[in-house]
PDB file of C-alpha atoms in Angstrom:
ATOM      1  CA  MET A   1      -0.407  -0.293   0.041  1.00  0.00           C
ATOM      2  CA  SER A   2       3.151   2.468  -0.360  1.00  0.00           C
ATOM      3  CA  THR A   3       1.166   3.520  -3.601  1.00  0.00           C
ATOM      4  CA  TYR A   4      -2.237   4.466  -4.539  1.00  0.00           C
ATOM      5  CA  LYS A   5      -3.960   3.394  -7.326  1.00  0.00           C
ATOM      6  CA  VAL A   6      -5.935   5.764  -9.350  1.00  0.00           C
ATOM      7  CA  GLU A   7      -9.009   3.742  -9.406  1.00  0.00           C
ATOM      8  CA  ILE A   8     -10.385   1.772  -6.097  1.00  0.00           C
ATOM      9  CA  CYS A   9     -13.180   0.092  -5.850  1.00  0.00           C
ATOM     10  CA  GLY A  10     -14.401   1.088  -9.178  1.00  0.00           C
ATOM     11  CA  VAL A  11     -14.035   4.721  -8.755  1.00  0.00           C
ATOM     12  CA  ASN A  12     -11.485   7.070 -10.190  1.00  0.00           C
ATOM     13  CA  THR A  13      -9.812   8.630  -7.039  1.00  0.00           C
ATOM     14  CA  SER A  14      -8.333  11.374  -9.588  1.00  0.00           C
ATOM     15  CA  LYS A  15     -11.777  12.662 -10.180  1.00  0.00           C
ATOM     16  CA  LEU A  16     -13.934  12.702  -7.356  1.00  0.00           C
ATOM     17  CA  PRO A  17     -16.026  15.979  -6.573  1.00  0.00           C
ATOM     18  CA  LEU A  18     -15.566  17.977  -3.993  1.00  0.00           C
ATOM     19  CA  LEU A  19     -18.431  19.956  -2.408  1.00  0.00           C
ATOM     20  CA  SER A  20     -18.275  23.469  -1.059  1.00  0.00           C
ATOM     21  CA  SER A  21     -19.662  24.423   2.521  1.00  0.00           C
ATOM     22  CA  GLU A  22     -23.049  25.488   1.040  1.00  0.00           C
ATOM     23  CA  GLU A  23     -23.307  22.428  -1.167  1.00  0.00           C
ATOM     24  CA  LYS A  24     -22.817  20.403   1.839  1.00  0.00           C
ATOM     25  CA  GLU A  25     -25.290  22.376   4.002  1.00  0.00           C
ATOM     26  CA  THR A  26     -27.965  22.156   1.498  1.00  0.00           C
ATOM     27  CA  LEU A  27     -27.546  18.261   0.646  1.00  0.00           C
ATOM     28  CA  PHE A  28     -27.268  17.430   4.459  1.00  0.00           C
ATOM     29  CA  ASP A  29     -30.658  19.370   4.937  1.00  0.00           C
ATOM     30  CA  GLU A  30     -31.815  17.394   1.337  1.00  0.00           C
ATOM     31  CA  ILE A  31     -30.562  13.969   3.784  1.00  0.00           C
ATOM     32  CA  LYS A  32     -32.772  14.898   6.714  1.00  0.00           C
ATOM     33  CA  ALA A  33     -35.781  15.143   4.644  1.00  0.00           C
ATOM     34  CA  GLY A  34     -35.425  11.688   3.199  1.00  0.00           C
ATOM     35  CA  ASN A  35     -33.627  12.594  -0.327  1.00  0.00           C
ATOM     36  CA  THR A  36     -31.426   9.483  -1.172  1.00  0.00           C
ATOM     37  CA  GLN A  37     -30.067  11.146  -4.302  1.00  0.00           C
ATOM     38  CA  ALA A  38     -28.649  14.031  -2.292  1.00  0.00           C
ATOM     39  CA  ARG A  39     -27.117  11.511   0.164  1.00  0.00           C
ATOM     40  CA  GLU A  40     -25.207   9.676  -2.728  1.00  0.00           C
ATOM     41  CA  ARG A  41     -23.810  12.759  -3.937  1.00  0.00           C
ATOM     42  CA  TYR A  42     -22.884  14.007   0.141  1.00  0.00           C
ATOM     43  CA  ILE A  43     -21.492  10.175   0.115  1.00  0.00           C
ATOM     44  CA  GLN A  44     -19.574  11.063  -3.207  1.00  0.00           C
ATOM     45  CA  GLY A  45     -18.523  14.240  -2.081  1.00  0.00           C
ATOM     46  CA  ASN A  46     -16.442  12.896   1.054  1.00  0.00           C
ATOM     47  CA  LEU A  47     -14.431   9.967  -0.449  1.00  0.00           C
ATOM     48  CA  ARG A  48     -11.293  12.601  -0.499  1.00  0.00           C
ATOM     49  CA  LEU A  49     -12.171  12.240   2.969  1.00  0.00           C
ATOM     50  CA  VAL A  50     -12.099   8.439   3.042  1.00  0.00           C
ATOM     51  CA  LEU A  51      -8.906   8.196   0.575  1.00  0.00           C
ATOM     52  CA  SER A  52      -6.894  10.708   3.362  1.00  0.00           C
ATOM     53  CA  ILE A  53      -7.765   8.317   6.142  1.00  0.00           C
ATOM     54  CA  ILE A  54      -6.802   4.916   4.879  1.00  0.00           C
ATOM     55  CA  GLN A  55      -3.529   6.409   3.758  1.00  0.00           C
ATOM     56  CA  ARG A  56      -2.814   6.263   7.591  1.00  0.00           C
ATOM     57  CA  PHE A  57      -2.573   2.392   7.538  1.00  0.00           C
ATOM     58  CA  SER A  58      -0.475   2.180   4.668  1.00  0.00           C
ATOM     59  CA  GLY A  59       2.157   0.251   6.605  1.00  0.00           C
ATOM     60  CA  GLY A  60       0.444  -3.274   6.700  1.00  0.00           C
ATOM     61  CA  ASN A  61      -0.423  -5.469   4.132  1.00  0.00           C
ATOM     62  CA  GLU A  62      -4.088  -4.938   3.845  1.00  0.00           C
ATOM     63  CA  ASN A  63      -6.516  -4.521   0.704  1.00  0.00           C
ATOM     64  CA  VAL A  64      -6.644  -1.126  -0.621  1.00  0.00           C
ATOM     65  CA  ASP A  65     -10.326  -1.663  -1.985  1.00  0.00           C
ATOM     66  CA  ASP A  66     -11.106  -3.665   1.369  1.00  0.00           C
ATOM     67  CA  LEU A  67     -10.062  -0.283   3.095  1.00  0.00           C
ATOM     68  CA  PHE A  68     -11.715   1.754   0.953  1.00  0.00           C
ATOM     69  CA  GLN A  69     -15.056   0.083   1.020  1.00  0.00           C
ATOM     70  CA  ILE A  70     -14.637  -0.318   5.328  1.00  0.00           C
ATOM     71  CA  GLY A  71     -13.917   3.378   5.320  1.00  0.00           C
ATOM     72  CA  CYS A  72     -17.247   4.181   3.222  1.00  0.00           C
ATOM     73  CA  ILE A  73     -19.297   2.438   5.796  1.00  0.00           C
ATOM     74  CA  GLY A  74     -17.644   4.483   8.506  1.00  0.00           C
ATOM     75  CA  LEU A  75     -18.774   7.289   6.336  1.00  0.00           C
ATOM     76  CA  MET A  76     -22.123   6.382   5.910  1.00  0.00           C
ATOM     77  CA  LYS A  77     -22.407   5.766   9.373  1.00  0.00           C
ATOM     78  CA  ALA A  78     -21.357   8.733  10.267  1.00  0.00           C
ATOM     79  CA  ILE A  79     -23.895  10.777   7.707  1.00  0.00           C
ATOM     80  CA  ASP A  80     -26.706   8.833   9.474  1.00  0.00           C
ATOM     81  CA  HIS A  81     -25.544   9.932  13.051  1.00  0.00           C
ATOM     82  CA  PHE A  82     -24.199  13.362  12.339  1.00  0.00           C
ATOM     83  CA  ASP A  83     -26.411  16.249  14.317  1.00  0.00           C
ATOM     84  CA  THR A  84     -25.634  19.405  13.151  1.00  0.00           C
ATOM     85  CA  GLY A  85     -26.819  21.009  16.297  1.00  0.00           C
ATOM     86  CA  LEU A  86     -23.040  19.572  17.179  1.00  0.00           C
ATOM     87  CA  GLY A  87     -21.467  22.966  16.205  1.00  0.00           C
ATOM     88  CA  VAL A  88     -18.673  21.130  14.485  1.00  0.00           C
ATOM     89  CA  LYS A  89     -17.689  20.715  10.957  1.00  0.00           C
ATOM     90  CA  PHE A  90     -18.631  17.514   9.398  1.00  0.00           C
ATOM     91  CA  SER A  91     -15.091  16.116   8.482  1.00  0.00           C
ATOM     92  CA  THR A  92     -14.307  16.463  12.420  1.00  0.00           C
ATOM     93  CA  TYR A  93     -17.186  14.001  13.397  1.00  0.00           C
ATOM     94  CA  ALA A  94     -16.347  11.674  10.756  1.00  0.00           C
ATOM     95  CA  VAL A  95     -12.891  11.415  10.748  1.00  0.00           C
ATOM     96  CA  PRO A  96     -13.046   9.057  14.261  1.00  0.00           C
ATOM     97  CA  MET A  97     -15.816   7.482  13.018  1.00  0.00           C
ATOM     98  CA  ILE A  98     -14.193   6.514   9.973  1.00  0.00           C
ATOM     99  CA  MET A  99     -11.136   5.470  11.417  1.00  0.00           C
ATOM    100  CA  GLY A 100     -13.162   3.300  14.233  1.00  0.00           C
ATOM    101  CA  GLU A 101     -14.438   1.384  11.514  1.00  0.00           C
ATOM    102  CA  ILE A 102     -11.092   0.245   9.760  1.00  0.00           C
ATOM    103  CA  ARG A 103      -9.520  -0.208  13.189  1.00  0.00           C
ATOM    104  CA  ARG A 104     -12.617  -2.601  14.129  1.00  0.00           C
ATOM    105  CA  TYR A 105     -12.144  -4.295  10.749  1.00  0.00           C
ATOM    106  CA  LEU A 106      -8.564  -4.796  11.002  1.00  0.00           C
ATOM    107  CA  ARG A 107      -8.935  -6.261  14.531  1.00  0.00           C
ATOM    108  CA  ASP A 108     -11.646  -8.752  13.512  1.00  0.00           C
ATOM    109  CA  ASN A 109      -9.525  -9.976  10.797  1.00  0.00           C
ATOM    110  CA  ASN A 110      -6.368 -10.358  13.004  1.00  0.00           C
ATOM    111  CA  SER A 111      -4.585 -13.554  12.512  1.00  0.00           C
ATOM    112  CA  ILE A 112      -4.586 -14.318  16.374  1.00  0.00           C
ATOM    113  CA  ARG A 113      -7.944 -14.927  17.887  1.00  0.00           C
ATOM    114  CA  VAL A 114      -9.200 -12.884  20.645  1.00  0.00           C
ATOM    115  CA  SER A 115     -12.691 -13.760  22.620  1.00  0.00           C
ATOM    116  CA  ARG A 116     -15.670 -12.368  21.603  1.00  0.00           C
ATOM    117  CA  SER A 117     -15.877 -11.117  25.463  1.00  0.00           C
ATOM    118  CA  LEU A 118     -12.654  -9.368  25.185  1.00  0.00           C
ATOM    119  CA  ARG A 119     -13.519  -7.819  22.048  1.00  0.00           C
ATOM    120  CA  ASP A 120     -16.745  -6.533  23.562  1.00  0.00           C
ATOM    121  CA  ILE A 121     -14.838  -4.993  26.591  1.00  0.00           C
ATOM    122  CA  ALA A 122     -12.339  -3.490  23.984  1.00  0.00           C
ATOM    123  CA  TYR A 123     -15.062  -1.902  21.358  1.00  0.00           C
ATOM    124  CA  LYS A 124     -16.880  -0.649  24.342  1.00  0.00           C
ATOM    125  CA  ALA A 125     -14.030   1.308  25.542  1.00  0.00           C
ATOM    126  CA  ILE A 126     -12.830   2.430  21.944  1.00  0.00           C
ATOM    127  CA  TYR A 127     -16.798   4.040  21.397  1.00  0.00           C
ATOM    128  CA  ALA A 128     -16.354   5.784  25.229  1.00  0.00           C
ATOM    129  CA  LYS A 129     -13.078   6.871  24.056  1.00  0.00           C
ATOM    130  CA  GLU A 130     -14.311   8.445  20.998  1.00  0.00           C
ATOM    131  CA  GLY A 131     -17.257   9.673  22.750  1.00  0.00           C
ATOM    132  CA  TYR A 132     -15.154  11.620  25.637  1.00  0.00           C
ATOM    133  CA  ILE A 133     -12.796  13.107  22.497  1.00  0.00           C
ATOM    134  CA  ARG A 134     -15.534  14.511  20.835  1.00  0.00           C
ATOM    135  CA  LYS A 135     -17.197  15.996  23.233  1.00  0.00           C
ATOM    136  CA  ASN A 136     -14.226  17.563  25.284  1.00  0.00           C
ATOM    137  CA  ASP A 137     -11.194  17.678  22.685  1.00  0.00           C
ATOM    138  CA  LYS A 138      -9.117  15.569  24.902  1.00  0.00           C
ATOM    139  CA  GLU A 139      -8.338  12.039  25.425  1.00  0.00           C
ATOM    140  CA  PRO A 140      -9.786  10.293  28.561  1.00  0.00           C
ATOM    141  CA  THR A 141      -7.401   8.346  31.462  1.00  0.00           C
ATOM    142  CA  MET A 142      -7.933   5.056  31.709  1.00  0.00           C
ATOM    143  CA  GLU A 143     -10.081   5.734  35.151  1.00  0.00           C
ATOM    144  CA  GLU A 144     -12.133   7.989  33.244  1.00  0.00           C
ATOM    145  CA  LEU A 145     -12.810   5.119  30.483  1.00  0.00           C
ATOM    146  CA  ALA A 146     -13.470   2.908  33.707  1.00  0.00           C
ATOM    147  CA  GLU A 147     -16.177   5.034  35.033  1.00  0.00           C
ATOM    148  CA  LEU A 148     -17.505   5.727  31.388  1.00  0.00           C
ATOM    149  CA  THR A 149     -18.048   2.234  30.882  1.00  0.00           C
ATOM    150  CA  GLY A 150     -18.602   0.757  34.092  1.00  0.00           C
ATOM    151  CA  ILE A 151     -15.245  -1.980  33.351  1.00  0.00           C
ATOM    152  CA  PRO A 152     -12.611  -2.294  35.561  1.00  0.00           C
ATOM    153  CA  ALA A 153      -9.948  -0.048  34.254  1.00  0.00           C
ATOM    154  CA  ASP A 154      -7.266  -3.264  34.278  1.00  0.00           C
ATOM    155  CA  ASP A 155      -9.950  -5.314  32.570  1.00  0.00           C
ATOM    156  CA  ILE A 156     -10.071  -2.311  29.666  1.00  0.00           C
ATOM    157  CA  LEU A 157      -6.719  -2.644  29.620  1.00  0.00           C
ATOM    158  CA  PHE A 158      -6.132  -5.892  29.125  1.00  0.00           C
ATOM    159  CA  ALA A 159      -8.601  -6.295  26.070  1.00  0.00           C
ATOM    160  CA  LEU A 160      -7.135  -3.209  24.182  1.00  0.00           C
ATOM    161  CA  ASP A 161      -3.792  -4.774  24.728  1.00  0.00           C
ATOM    162  CA  ALA A 162      -5.411  -8.255  23.336  1.00  0.00           C
ATOM    163  CA  ILE A 163      -6.675  -6.696  20.339  1.00  0.00           C
ATOM    164  CA  GLN A 164      -3.373  -4.972  19.245  1.00  0.00           C
ATOM    165  CA  SER A 165      -2.106  -6.156  16.139  1.00  0.00           C
ATOM    166  CA  PRO A 166       1.288  -8.179  16.548  1.00  0.00           C
ATOM    167  CA  VAL A 167       4.204  -6.515  15.150  1.00  0.00           C
ATOM    168  CA  SER A 168       7.201  -7.890  13.630  1.00  0.00           C
ATOM    169  CA  LEU A 169      10.462  -7.894  14.987  1.00  0.00           C
ATOM    170  CA  TYR A 170      11.590  -6.637  11.881  1.00  0.00           C
ATOM    171  CA  GLU A 171       9.812  -3.667  11.920  1.00  0.00           C
ATOM    172  CA  PRO A 172      12.028  -0.388  11.351  1.00  0.00           C
ATOM    173  CA  VAL A 173      11.662   2.100  13.985  1.00  0.00           C
ATOM    174  CA  TYR A 174      14.164   4.508  12.970  1.00  0.00           C
ATOM    175  CA  THR A 175      15.848   4.936   9.448  1.00  0.00           C
ATOM    176  CA  GLU A 176      19.142   7.085   8.931  1.00  0.00           C
ATOM    177  CA  GLY A 177      21.580   7.228   6.312  1.00  0.00           C
ATOM    178  CA  GLY A 178      20.545   3.872   5.043  1.00  0.00           C
ATOM    179  CA  ASP A 179      20.845   1.966   8.303  1.00  0.00           C
ATOM    180  CA  SER A 180      17.650   0.958  10.129  1.00  0.00           C
ATOM    181  CA  LEU A 181      16.891   0.537  13.755  1.00  0.00           C
ATOM    182  CA  TYR A 182      14.582  -2.551  14.135  1.00  0.00           C
ATOM    183  CA  ILE A 183      12.337  -3.398  17.363  1.00  0.00           C
ATOM    184  CA  MET A 184      14.427  -6.403  17.744  1.00  0.00           C
ATOM    185  CA  ASP A 185      17.478  -4.000  18.631  1.00  0.00           C
ATOM    186  CA  GLN A 186      15.761  -2.550  21.156  1.00  0.00           C
ATOM    187  CA  ILE A 187      14.457  -5.681  22.933  1.00  0.00           C
ATOM    188  CA  SER A 188      16.741  -7.316  25.744  1.00  0.00           C
ATOM    189  CA  ASP A 189      17.705 -10.983  25.252  1.00  0.00           C
ATOM    190  CA  ARG A 190      18.719 -12.513  28.609  1.00  0.00           C
ATOM    191  CA  LYS A 191      20.202 -15.877  27.123  1.00  0.00           C
ATOM    192  CA  ASN A 192      21.744 -14.380  24.444  1.00  0.00           C
ATOM    193  CA  LYS A 193      23.501 -10.988  25.027  1.00  0.00           C
ATOM    194  CA  GLU A 194      26.102 -10.004  23.191  1.00  0.00           C
ATOM    195  CA  GLU A 195      28.571 -10.379  26.448  1.00  0.00           C
ATOM    196  CA  LYS A 196      27.317 -14.056  26.240  1.00  0.00           C
ATOM    197  CA  TRP A 197      28.576 -14.184  22.650  1.00  0.00           C
ATOM    198  CA  VAL A 198      31.798 -12.587  23.061  1.00  0.00           C
ATOM    199  CA  GLU A 199      32.420 -14.654  26.113  1.00  0.00           C
ATOM    200  CA  LYS A 200      32.045 -17.733  24.274  1.00  0.00           C
ATOM    201  CA  ILE A 201      34.218 -17.042  21.294  1.00  0.00           C
ATOM    202  CA  SER A 202      36.863 -15.966  23.905  1.00  0.00           C
ATOM    203  CA  LEU A 203      36.612 -19.135  26.052  1.00  0.00           C
ATOM    204  CA  ASN A 204      36.829 -21.277  22.743  1.00  0.00           C
ATOM    205  CA  GLU A 205      39.770 -19.620  21.672  1.00  0.00           C
ATOM    206  CA  ALA A 206      41.349 -20.208  24.791  1.00  0.00           C
ATOM    207  CA  LEU A 207      40.443 -23.997  25.104  1.00  0.00           C
ATOM    208  CA  LYS A 208      42.130 -24.027  21.073  1.00  0.00           C
ATOM    209  CA  LYS A 209      45.576 -23.043  22.896  1.00  0.00           C
ATOM    210  CA  LEU A 210      45.258 -25.936  25.416  1.00  0.00           C
ATOM    211  CA  PRO A 211      47.236 -29.311  24.398  1.00  0.00           C
ATOM    212  CA  ASP A 212      44.808 -32.056  23.244  1.00  0.00           C
ATOM    213  CA  ARG A 213      44.551 -34.120  26.151  1.00  0.00           C
ATOM    214  CA  GLU A 214      43.860 -31.160  28.820  1.00  0.00           C
ATOM    215  CA  ARG A 215      41.412 -29.433  26.335  1.00  0.00           C
ATOM    216  CA  ASN A 216      39.733 -33.150  26.190  1.00  0.00           C
ATOM    217  CA  ILE A 217      39.482 -33.218  30.186  1.00  0.00           C
ATOM    218  CA  ILE A 218      38.260 -29.577  30.096  1.00  0.00           C
ATOM    219  CA  LYS A 219      35.354 -30.458  27.642  1.00  0.00           C
ATOM    220  CA  LEU A 220      34.192 -33.440  29.650  1.00  0.00           C
ATOM    221  CA  ARG A 221      34.156 -31.945  32.737  1.00  0.00           C
ATOM    222  CA  PHE A 222      32.240 -28.590  32.085  1.00  0.00           C
ATOM    223  CA  TYR A 223      30.359 -29.426  28.870  1.00  0.00           C
ATOM    224  CA  GLU A 224      29.471 -32.732  29.116  1.00  0.00           C
ATOM    225  CA  GLY A 225      29.280 -32.832  33.275  1.00  0.00           C
ATOM    226  CA  ARG A 226      31.471 -35.801  33.680  1.00  0.00           C
ATOM    227  CA  THR A 227      32.889 -36.503  37.245  1.00  0.00           C
ATOM    228  CA  GLN A 228      36.776 -36.626  37.680  1.00  0.00           C
ATOM    229  CA  MET A 229      36.565 -40.397  38.059  1.00  0.00           C
ATOM    230  CA  GLU A 230      34.533 -41.047  35.166  1.00  0.00           C
ATOM    231  CA  VAL A 231      37.001 -39.051  33.404  1.00  0.00           C
ATOM    232  CA  ALA A 232      39.403 -40.941  34.344  1.00  0.00           C
ATOM    233  CA  GLU A 233      38.293 -44.275  33.239  1.00  0.00           C
ATOM    234  CA  GLU A 234      37.340 -42.920  29.983  1.00  0.00           C
ATOM    235  CA  ILE A 235      41.158 -41.543  28.911  1.00  0.00           C
ATOM    236  CA  HIS A 236      42.894 -44.260  31.301  1.00  0.00           C
ATOM    237  CA  ILE A 237      44.675 -42.128  33.346  1.00  0.00           C
ATOM    238  CA  SER A 238      44.308 -41.887  37.686  1.00  0.00           C
ATOM    239  CA  GLN A 239      41.695 -39.406  39.031  1.00  0.00           C
ATOM    240  CA  ALA A 240      44.761 -37.702  40.609  1.00  0.00           C
ATOM    241  CA  GLN A 241      46.171 -36.797  36.891  1.00  0.00           C
ATOM    242  CA  VAL A 242      42.723 -35.895  35.826  1.00  0.00           C
ATOM    243  CA  SER A 243      42.622 -33.241  38.713  1.00  0.00           C
ATOM    244  CA  ARG A 244      46.167 -31.929  37.985  1.00  0.00           C
ATOM    245  CA  LEU A 245      45.616 -31.640  34.372  1.00  0.00           C
ATOM    246  CA  GLU A 246      42.219 -30.322  34.886  1.00  0.00           C
ATOM    247  CA  LYS A 247      43.967 -27.566  37.592  1.00  0.00           C
ATOM    248  CA  SER A 248      46.554 -26.881  34.943  1.00  0.00           C
ATOM    249  CA  ALA A 249      44.174 -26.332  31.969  1.00  0.00           C
ATOM    250  CA  LEU A 250      41.878 -23.880  33.954  1.00  0.00           C
ATOM    251  CA  ARG A 251      45.043 -21.786  34.915  1.00  0.00           C
ATOM    252  CA  SER A 252      46.256 -21.520  31.463  1.00  0.00           C
ATOM    253  CA  MET A 253      42.774 -20.506  30.166  1.00  0.00           C
ATOM    254  CA  LYS A 254      42.290 -17.857  32.895  1.00  0.00           C
ATOM    255  CA  ASN A 255      45.894 -16.673  31.901  1.00  0.00           C
ATOM    256  CA  TYR A 256      44.759 -16.422  27.924  1.00  0.00           C
ATOM    257  CA  LEU A 257      41.487 -14.249  29.223  1.00  0.00           C
ATOM    258  CA  SER A 258      42.813 -12.327  31.370  1.00  0.00           C
TER     259      SER A 258
END
């Protein structure tokens, strides 16, 4: 979705009509009076708004035609529910309505299945949030959302997290001069930290410096977990000799690493 087709869902986006403020006001009065042709013309006159909104979702692999259709559904819902007495422009009311419809579509089509009860809680919170923003021109806190919905804040937070789309670890978060910083670069891996790799490489290099018999003893003792007695039986020397050679090998490795 990095580039947009001229034609989406059979609509030539390069020839979408523009309505003046006077035309919008007149058409909306006719829509309220039940004029279906005025409604169709009003929809056509606001398709550029839908197009601009779906461009915000260009980061995924969603089909442009599907997003445009869903955006049009949001637009029609906005037309059906818009109240001219609110004292705001139609676009101000329609944008969150269209975006909400697209987000719901993307969440419902997420490959990770989320229970209906969790989705219901999340959608209820989203509706409440959108209504709060339209009314107060700011986002509500989690406590305010809990009060508006009657749902505990922890449950809302869990539900909203559950419906989030998964993000690839190879998603770039910053790019400069052709070099990208990916999400995986910002995640701490306690098991495979860089220091661990360096340490492992250094130990392997230290092992290579040992004579064959001492290297074999170290591998049997510390890589395979054998006892000194078991090592002695395997390489046919006494346990005392194993102990002496082991201490010598460890001392050599320590000197090499330091």
